[in-house]
PDB file of C-alpha atoms in Angstrom:
ATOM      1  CA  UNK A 874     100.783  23.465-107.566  1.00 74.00           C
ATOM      2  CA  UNK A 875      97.858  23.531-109.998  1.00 76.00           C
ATOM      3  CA  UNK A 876      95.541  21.052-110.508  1.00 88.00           C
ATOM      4  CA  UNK A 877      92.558  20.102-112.764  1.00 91.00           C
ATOM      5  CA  UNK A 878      89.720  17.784-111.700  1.00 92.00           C
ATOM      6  CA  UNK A 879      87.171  16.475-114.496  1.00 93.00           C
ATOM      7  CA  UNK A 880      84.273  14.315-113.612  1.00 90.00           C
ATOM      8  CA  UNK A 881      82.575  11.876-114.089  1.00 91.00           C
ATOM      9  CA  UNK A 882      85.517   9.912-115.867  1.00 91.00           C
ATOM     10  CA  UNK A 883      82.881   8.037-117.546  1.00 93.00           C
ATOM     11  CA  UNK A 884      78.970   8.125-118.294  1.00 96.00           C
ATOM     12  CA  UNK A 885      76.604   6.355-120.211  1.00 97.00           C
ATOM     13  CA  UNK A 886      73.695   8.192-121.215  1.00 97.00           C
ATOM     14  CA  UNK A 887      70.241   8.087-123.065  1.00 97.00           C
ATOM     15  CA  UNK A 888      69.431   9.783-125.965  1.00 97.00           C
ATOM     16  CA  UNK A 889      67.389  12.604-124.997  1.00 97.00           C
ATOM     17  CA  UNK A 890      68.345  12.951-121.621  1.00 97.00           C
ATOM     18  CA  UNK A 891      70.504  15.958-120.211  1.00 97.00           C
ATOM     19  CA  UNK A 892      73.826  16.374-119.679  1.00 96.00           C
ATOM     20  CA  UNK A 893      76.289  18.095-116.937  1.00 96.00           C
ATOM     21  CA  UNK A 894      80.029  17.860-116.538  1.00 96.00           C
ATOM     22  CA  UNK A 895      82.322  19.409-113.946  1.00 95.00           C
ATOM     23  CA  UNK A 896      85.490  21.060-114.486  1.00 96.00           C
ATOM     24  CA  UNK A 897      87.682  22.268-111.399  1.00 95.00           C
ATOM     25  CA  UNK A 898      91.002  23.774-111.372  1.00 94.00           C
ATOM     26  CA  UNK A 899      93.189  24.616-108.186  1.00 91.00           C
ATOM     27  CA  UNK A 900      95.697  26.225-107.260  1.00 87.00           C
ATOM     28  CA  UNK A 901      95.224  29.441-110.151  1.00 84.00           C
ATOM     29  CA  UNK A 902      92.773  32.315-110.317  1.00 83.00           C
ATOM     30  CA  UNK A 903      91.621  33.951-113.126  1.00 84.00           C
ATOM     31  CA  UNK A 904      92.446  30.767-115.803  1.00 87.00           C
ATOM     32  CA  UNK A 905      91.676  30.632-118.940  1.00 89.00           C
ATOM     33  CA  UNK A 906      89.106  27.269-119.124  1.00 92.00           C
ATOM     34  CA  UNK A 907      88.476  24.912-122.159  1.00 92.00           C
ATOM     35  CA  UNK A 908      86.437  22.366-123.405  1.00 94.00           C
ATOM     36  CA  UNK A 909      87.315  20.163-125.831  1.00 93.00           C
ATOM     37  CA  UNK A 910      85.770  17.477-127.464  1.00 94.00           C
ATOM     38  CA  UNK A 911      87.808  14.216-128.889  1.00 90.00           C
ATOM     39  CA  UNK A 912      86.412  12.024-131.759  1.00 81.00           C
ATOM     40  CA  UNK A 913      88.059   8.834-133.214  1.00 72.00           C
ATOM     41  CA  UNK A 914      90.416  10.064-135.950  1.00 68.00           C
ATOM     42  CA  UNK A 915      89.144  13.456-135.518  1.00 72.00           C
ATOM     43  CA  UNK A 916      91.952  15.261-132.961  1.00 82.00           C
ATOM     44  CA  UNK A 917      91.059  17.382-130.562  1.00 88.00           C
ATOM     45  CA  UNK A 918      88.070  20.316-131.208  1.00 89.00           C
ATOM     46  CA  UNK A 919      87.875  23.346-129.143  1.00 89.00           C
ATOM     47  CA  UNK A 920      84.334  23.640-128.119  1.00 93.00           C
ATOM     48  CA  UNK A 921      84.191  26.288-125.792  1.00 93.00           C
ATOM     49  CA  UNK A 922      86.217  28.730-123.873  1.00 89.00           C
ATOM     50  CA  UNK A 923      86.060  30.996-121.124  1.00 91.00           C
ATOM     51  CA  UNK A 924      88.148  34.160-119.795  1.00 87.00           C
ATOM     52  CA  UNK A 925      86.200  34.917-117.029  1.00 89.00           C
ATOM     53  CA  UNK A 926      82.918  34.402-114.901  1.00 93.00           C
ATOM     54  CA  UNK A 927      80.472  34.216-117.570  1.00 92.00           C
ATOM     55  CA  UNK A 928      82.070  34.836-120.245  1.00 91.00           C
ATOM     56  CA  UNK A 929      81.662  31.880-122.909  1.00 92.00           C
ATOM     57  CA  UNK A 930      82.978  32.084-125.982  1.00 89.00           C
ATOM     58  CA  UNK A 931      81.739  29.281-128.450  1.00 88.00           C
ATOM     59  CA  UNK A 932      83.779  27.783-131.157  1.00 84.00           C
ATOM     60  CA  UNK A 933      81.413  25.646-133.190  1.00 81.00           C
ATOM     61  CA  UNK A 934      77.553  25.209-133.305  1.00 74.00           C
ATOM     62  CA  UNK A 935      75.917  22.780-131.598  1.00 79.00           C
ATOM     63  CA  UNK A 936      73.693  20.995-129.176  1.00 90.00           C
ATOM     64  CA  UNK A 937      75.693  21.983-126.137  1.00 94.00           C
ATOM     65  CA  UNK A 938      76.356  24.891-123.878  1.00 96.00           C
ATOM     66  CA  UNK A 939      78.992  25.894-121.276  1.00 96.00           C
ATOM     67  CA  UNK A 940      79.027  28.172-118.382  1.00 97.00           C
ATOM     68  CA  UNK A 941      81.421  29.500-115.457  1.00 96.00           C
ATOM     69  CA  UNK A 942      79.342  29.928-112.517  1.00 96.00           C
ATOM     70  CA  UNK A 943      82.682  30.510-110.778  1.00 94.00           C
ATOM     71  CA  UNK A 944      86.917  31.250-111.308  1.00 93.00           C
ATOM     72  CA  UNK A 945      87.549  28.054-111.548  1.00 93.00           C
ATOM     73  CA  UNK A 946      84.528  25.719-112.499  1.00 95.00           C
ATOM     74  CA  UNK A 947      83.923  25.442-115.746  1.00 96.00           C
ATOM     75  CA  UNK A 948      80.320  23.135-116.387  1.00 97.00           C
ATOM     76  CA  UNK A 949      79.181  21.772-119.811  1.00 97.00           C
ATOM     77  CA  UNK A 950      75.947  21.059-120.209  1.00 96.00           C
ATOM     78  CA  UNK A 951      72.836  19.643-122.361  1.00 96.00           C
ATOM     79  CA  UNK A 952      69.383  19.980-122.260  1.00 96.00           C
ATOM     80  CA  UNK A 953      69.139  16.709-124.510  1.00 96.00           C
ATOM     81  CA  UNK A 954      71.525  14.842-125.660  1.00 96.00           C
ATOM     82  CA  UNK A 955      72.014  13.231-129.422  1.00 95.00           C
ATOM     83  CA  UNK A 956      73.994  10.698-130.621  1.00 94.00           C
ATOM     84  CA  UNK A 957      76.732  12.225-132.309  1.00 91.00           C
ATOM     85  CA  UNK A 958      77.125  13.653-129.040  1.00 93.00           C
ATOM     86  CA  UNK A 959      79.176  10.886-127.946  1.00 93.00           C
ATOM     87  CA  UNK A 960      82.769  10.759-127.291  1.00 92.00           C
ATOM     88  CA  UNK A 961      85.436  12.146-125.377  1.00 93.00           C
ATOM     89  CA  UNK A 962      85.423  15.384-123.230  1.00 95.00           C
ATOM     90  CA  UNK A 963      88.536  17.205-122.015  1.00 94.00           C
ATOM     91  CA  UNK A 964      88.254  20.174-119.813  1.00 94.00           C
ATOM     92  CA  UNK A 965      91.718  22.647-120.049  1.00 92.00           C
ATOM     93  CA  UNK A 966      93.376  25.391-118.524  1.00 89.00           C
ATOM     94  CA  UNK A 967      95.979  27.693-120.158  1.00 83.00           C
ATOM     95  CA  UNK A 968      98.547  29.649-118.565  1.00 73.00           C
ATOM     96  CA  UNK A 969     101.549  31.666-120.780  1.00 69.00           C
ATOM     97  CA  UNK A 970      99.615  29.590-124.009  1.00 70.00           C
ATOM     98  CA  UNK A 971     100.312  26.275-122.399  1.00 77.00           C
ATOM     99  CA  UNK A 972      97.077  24.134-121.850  1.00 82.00           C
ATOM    100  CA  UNK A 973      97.080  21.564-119.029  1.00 87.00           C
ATOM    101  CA  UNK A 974      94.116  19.101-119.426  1.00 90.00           C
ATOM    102  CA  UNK A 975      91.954  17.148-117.079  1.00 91.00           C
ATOM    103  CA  UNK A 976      91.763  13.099-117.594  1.00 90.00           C
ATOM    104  CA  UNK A 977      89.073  13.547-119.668  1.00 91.00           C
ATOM    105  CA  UNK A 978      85.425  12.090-119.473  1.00 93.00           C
ATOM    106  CA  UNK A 979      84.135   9.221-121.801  1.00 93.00           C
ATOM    107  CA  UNK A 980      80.551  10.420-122.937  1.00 95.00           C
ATOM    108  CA  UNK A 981      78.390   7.804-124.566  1.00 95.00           C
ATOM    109  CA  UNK A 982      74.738   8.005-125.657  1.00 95.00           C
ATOM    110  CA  UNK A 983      72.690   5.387-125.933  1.00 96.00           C
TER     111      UNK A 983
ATOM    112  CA  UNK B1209      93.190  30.474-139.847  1.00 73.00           C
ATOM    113  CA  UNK B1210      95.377  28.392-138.095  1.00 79.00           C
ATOM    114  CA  UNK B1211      95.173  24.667-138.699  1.00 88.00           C
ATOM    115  CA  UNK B1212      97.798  21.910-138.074  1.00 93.00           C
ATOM    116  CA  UNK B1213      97.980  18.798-140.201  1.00 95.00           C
ATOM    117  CA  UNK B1214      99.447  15.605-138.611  1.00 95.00           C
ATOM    118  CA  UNK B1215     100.015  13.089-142.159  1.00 96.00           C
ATOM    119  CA  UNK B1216     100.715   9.994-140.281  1.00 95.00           C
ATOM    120  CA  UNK B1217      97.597   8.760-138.935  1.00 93.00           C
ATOM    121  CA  UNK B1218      99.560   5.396-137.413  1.00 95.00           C
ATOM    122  CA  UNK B1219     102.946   4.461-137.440  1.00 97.00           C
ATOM    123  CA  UNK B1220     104.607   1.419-136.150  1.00 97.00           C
ATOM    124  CA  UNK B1221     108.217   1.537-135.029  1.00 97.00           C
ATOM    125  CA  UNK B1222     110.498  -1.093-133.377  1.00 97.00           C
ATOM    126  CA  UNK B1223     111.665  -0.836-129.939  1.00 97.00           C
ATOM    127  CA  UNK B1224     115.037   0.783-130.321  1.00 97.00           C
ATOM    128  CA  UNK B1225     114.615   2.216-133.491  1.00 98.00           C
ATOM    129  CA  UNK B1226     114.157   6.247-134.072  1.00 97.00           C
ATOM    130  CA  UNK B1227     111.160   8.237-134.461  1.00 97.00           C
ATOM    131  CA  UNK B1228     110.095  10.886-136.449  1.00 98.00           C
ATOM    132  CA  UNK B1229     106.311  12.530-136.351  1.00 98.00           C
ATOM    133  CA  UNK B1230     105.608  14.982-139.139  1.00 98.00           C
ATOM    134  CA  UNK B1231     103.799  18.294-137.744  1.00 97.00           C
ATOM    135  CA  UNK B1232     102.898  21.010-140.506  1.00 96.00           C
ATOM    136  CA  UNK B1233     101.463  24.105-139.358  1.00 94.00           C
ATOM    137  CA  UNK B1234      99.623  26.856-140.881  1.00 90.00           C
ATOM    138  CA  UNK B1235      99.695  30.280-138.724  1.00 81.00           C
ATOM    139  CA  UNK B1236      99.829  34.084-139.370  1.00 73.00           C
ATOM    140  CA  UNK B1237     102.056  35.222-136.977  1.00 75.00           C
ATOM    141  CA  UNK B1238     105.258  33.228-134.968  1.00 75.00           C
ATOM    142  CA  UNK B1239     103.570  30.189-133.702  1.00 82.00           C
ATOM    143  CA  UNK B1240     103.774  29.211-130.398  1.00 87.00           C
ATOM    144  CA  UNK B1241     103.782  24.897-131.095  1.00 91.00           C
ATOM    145  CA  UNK B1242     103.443  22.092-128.810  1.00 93.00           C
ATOM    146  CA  UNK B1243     103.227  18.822-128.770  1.00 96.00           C
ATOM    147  CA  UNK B1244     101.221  16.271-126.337  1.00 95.00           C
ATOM    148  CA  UNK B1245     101.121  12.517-125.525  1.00 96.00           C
ATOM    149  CA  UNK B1246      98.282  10.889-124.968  1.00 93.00           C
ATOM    150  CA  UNK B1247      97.976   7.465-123.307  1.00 88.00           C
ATOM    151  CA  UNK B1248      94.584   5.600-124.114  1.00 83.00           C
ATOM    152  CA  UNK B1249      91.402   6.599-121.793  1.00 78.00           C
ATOM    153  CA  UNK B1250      93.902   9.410-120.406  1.00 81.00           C
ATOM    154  CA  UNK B1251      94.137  13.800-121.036  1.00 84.00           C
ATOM    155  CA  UNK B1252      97.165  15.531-122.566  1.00 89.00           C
ATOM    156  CA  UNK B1253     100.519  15.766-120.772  1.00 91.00           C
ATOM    157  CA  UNK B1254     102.824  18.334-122.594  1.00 92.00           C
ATOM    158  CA  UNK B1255     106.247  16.955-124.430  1.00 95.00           C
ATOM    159  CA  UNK B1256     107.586  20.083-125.270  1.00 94.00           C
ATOM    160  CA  UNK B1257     106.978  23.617-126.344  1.00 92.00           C
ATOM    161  CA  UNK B1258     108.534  26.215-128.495  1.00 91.00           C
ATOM    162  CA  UNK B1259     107.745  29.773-128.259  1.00 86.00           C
ATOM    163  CA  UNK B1260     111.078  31.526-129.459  1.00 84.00           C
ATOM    164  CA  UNK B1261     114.904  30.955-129.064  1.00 87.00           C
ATOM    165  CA  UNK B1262     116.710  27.783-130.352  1.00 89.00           C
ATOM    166  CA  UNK B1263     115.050  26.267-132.872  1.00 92.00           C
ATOM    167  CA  UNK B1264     115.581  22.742-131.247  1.00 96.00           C
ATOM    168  CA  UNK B1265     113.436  21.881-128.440  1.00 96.00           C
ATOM    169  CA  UNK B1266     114.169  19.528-125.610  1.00 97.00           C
ATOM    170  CA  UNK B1267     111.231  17.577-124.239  1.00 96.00           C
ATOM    171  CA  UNK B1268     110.314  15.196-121.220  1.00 95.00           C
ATOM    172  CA  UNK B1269     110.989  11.213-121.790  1.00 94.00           C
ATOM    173  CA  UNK B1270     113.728  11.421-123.999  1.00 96.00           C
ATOM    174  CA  UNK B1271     112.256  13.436-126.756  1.00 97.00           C
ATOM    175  CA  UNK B1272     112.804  16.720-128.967  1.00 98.00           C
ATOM    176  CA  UNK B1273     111.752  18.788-131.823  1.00 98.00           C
ATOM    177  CA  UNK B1274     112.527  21.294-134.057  1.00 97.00           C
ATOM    178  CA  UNK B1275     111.024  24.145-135.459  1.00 95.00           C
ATOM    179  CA  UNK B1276     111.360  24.922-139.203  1.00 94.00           C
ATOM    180  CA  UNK B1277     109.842  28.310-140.244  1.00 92.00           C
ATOM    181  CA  UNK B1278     110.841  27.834-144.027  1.00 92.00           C
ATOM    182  CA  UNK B1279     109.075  24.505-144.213  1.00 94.00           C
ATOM    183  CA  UNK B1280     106.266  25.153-141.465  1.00 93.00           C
ATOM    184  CA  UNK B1281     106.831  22.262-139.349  1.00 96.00           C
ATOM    185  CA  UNK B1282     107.591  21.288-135.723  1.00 97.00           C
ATOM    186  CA  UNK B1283     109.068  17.280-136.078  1.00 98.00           C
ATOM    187  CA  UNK B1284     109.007  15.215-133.063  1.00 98.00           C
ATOM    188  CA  UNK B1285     112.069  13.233-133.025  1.00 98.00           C
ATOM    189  CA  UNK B1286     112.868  10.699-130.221  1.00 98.00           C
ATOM    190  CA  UNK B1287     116.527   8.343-131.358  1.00 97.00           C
ATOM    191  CA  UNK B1288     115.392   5.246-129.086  1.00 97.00           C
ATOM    192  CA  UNK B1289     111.813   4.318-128.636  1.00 98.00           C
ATOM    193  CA  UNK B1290     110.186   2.320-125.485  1.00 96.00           C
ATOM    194  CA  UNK B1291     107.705   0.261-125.560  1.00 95.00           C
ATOM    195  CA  UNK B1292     106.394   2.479-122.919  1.00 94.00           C
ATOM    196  CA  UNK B1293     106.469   5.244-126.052  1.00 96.00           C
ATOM    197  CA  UNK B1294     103.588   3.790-127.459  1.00 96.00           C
ATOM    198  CA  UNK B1295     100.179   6.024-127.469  1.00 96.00           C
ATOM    199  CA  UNK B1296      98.771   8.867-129.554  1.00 95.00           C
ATOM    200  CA  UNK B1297     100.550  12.187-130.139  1.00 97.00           C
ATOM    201  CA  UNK B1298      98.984  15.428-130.765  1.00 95.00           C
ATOM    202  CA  UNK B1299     100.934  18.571-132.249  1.00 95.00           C
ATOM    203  CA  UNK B1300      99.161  22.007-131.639  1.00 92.00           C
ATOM    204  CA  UNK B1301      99.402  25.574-132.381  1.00 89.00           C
ATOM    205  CA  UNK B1302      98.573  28.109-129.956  1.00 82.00           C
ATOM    206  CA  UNK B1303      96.293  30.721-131.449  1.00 71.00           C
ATOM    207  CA  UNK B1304      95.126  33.829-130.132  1.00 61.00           C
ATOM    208  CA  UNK B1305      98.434  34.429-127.808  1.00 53.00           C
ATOM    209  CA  UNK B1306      98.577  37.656-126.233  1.00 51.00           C
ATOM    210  CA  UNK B1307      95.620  38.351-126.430  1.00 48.00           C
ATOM    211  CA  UNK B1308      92.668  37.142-123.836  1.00 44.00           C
ATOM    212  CA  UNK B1309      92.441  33.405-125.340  1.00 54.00           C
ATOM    213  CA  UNK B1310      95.229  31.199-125.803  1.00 68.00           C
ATOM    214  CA  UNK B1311      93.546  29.108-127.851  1.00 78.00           C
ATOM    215  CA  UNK B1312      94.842  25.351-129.000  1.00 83.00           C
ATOM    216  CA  UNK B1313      94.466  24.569-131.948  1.00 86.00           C
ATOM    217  CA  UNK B1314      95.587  20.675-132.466  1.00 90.00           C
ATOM    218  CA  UNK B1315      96.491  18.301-135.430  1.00 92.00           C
ATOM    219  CA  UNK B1316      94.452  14.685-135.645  1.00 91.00           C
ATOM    220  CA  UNK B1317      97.078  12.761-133.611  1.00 93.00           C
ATOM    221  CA  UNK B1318      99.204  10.251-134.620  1.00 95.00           C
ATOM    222  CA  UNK B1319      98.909   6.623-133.547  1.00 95.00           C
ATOM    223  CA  UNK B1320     102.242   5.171-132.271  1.00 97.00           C
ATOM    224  CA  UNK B1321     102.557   1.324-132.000  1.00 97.00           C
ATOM    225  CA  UNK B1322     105.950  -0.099-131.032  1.00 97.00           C
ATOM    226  CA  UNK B1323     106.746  -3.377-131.482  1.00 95.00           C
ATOM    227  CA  UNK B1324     109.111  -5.674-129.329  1.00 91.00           C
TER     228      UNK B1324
END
């Protein structure tokens, strides 16, 4: 069966510093990967997706930047973080339109 | 574009009582809807889906919804809630279907309390 593996589940960082989080999935080739970001009140915000080995498609502007170094890893990253980058992350895959989501990591910036 | 709007931000319910959880949509084409629990600190784990067929939807844990094209919604209806019900629930359109993306697009969640 298919799995998705998301780490860290939690990270505390400075403001500043840079930023890398892992996204695995097993079990599927060729998924369709997601990142989405999850603010208080706010839902859930697509942030970036991918069809392919580096191929990133980016939904909103902003301070961060994804890439898909292989099938199924799927890395966000900063080169400095902000504040408002805080909150929490959740990595997807889709199959037939249905997403399946990782446990999510807890990003705060200090 | 698509958008879904969630109006209940929190509701509180009593243990036994039903539930109801409003889910308008706004989408070109035939939507493909979902909806998605969320327990706190925790990802997504799919309820239910609709993509085409009977209009009312049978879900995991007791729950079901139905799809409205006339009034653009997708309800969540459960007729007993656990306490085990409570957490935050997410309705979402998928966008892009067919094609390379399958896009997500979700609602702001509702808040579900229940109280003993």
């Amino acid at each position: 069966s298919q799995t998705i593996h998301q780490w860290p589940a939690t990270l505390v960082q400075p403001v500043g510093s840079p930023l890398s989080l892992e996204c695995t999935v097993e079990g599927t080739s060729n998924p369709n990967l997601y990142w989405y970001r999850q603010a208080a009140g706010r839902g859930l915000q697509l942030l970036f997706y991918s069809v392919g080995i580096g191929q990133i498609s980016s939904e909103v502007p902003q301070n961060l930047s994804a890439s898909r170094p292989q099938d199924r890893q799927f890395i966000l990253s900063s080169k400095k973080l902000l504040l408002s980058d805080s909150g929490f992350y959740l990595c997807a895959w889709s199959v037939n339109g249905e997403g399946f989501f990782g446990q999510g990591t807890r990003l705060t910036v200090v | 574009a698509q958008s879904v709007t969630q109006p209940d931000i929190h509701i509180t319910v009593s243990e036994g009582a039903s539930l109801e959880l409003r889910c308008n949509y706004s989408y070109g084409a035939t939507p493909y809807l979902f909806w998605y629990v969320q327990s706190p600190g925790q990802g997504l784990q799919l309820l239910l889906k609709y993509f085409s067929g009977d209009t009312l939807v049978q879900g995991i844990k007791g729950f079901e919804a139905e799809f409205k094209r006339s009034q653009s919604s997708f309800n969540l209806r459960k007729p007993s809630v656990h306490w085990s019900d409570a957490a935050e629930y997410f309705c979402a359109v998928g966008a892009g279907y067919g094609g390379a993306t399958n896009k997500l697009i979700f609602g702001t969640g509702t808040l579900l309390a229940v109280q003993p």
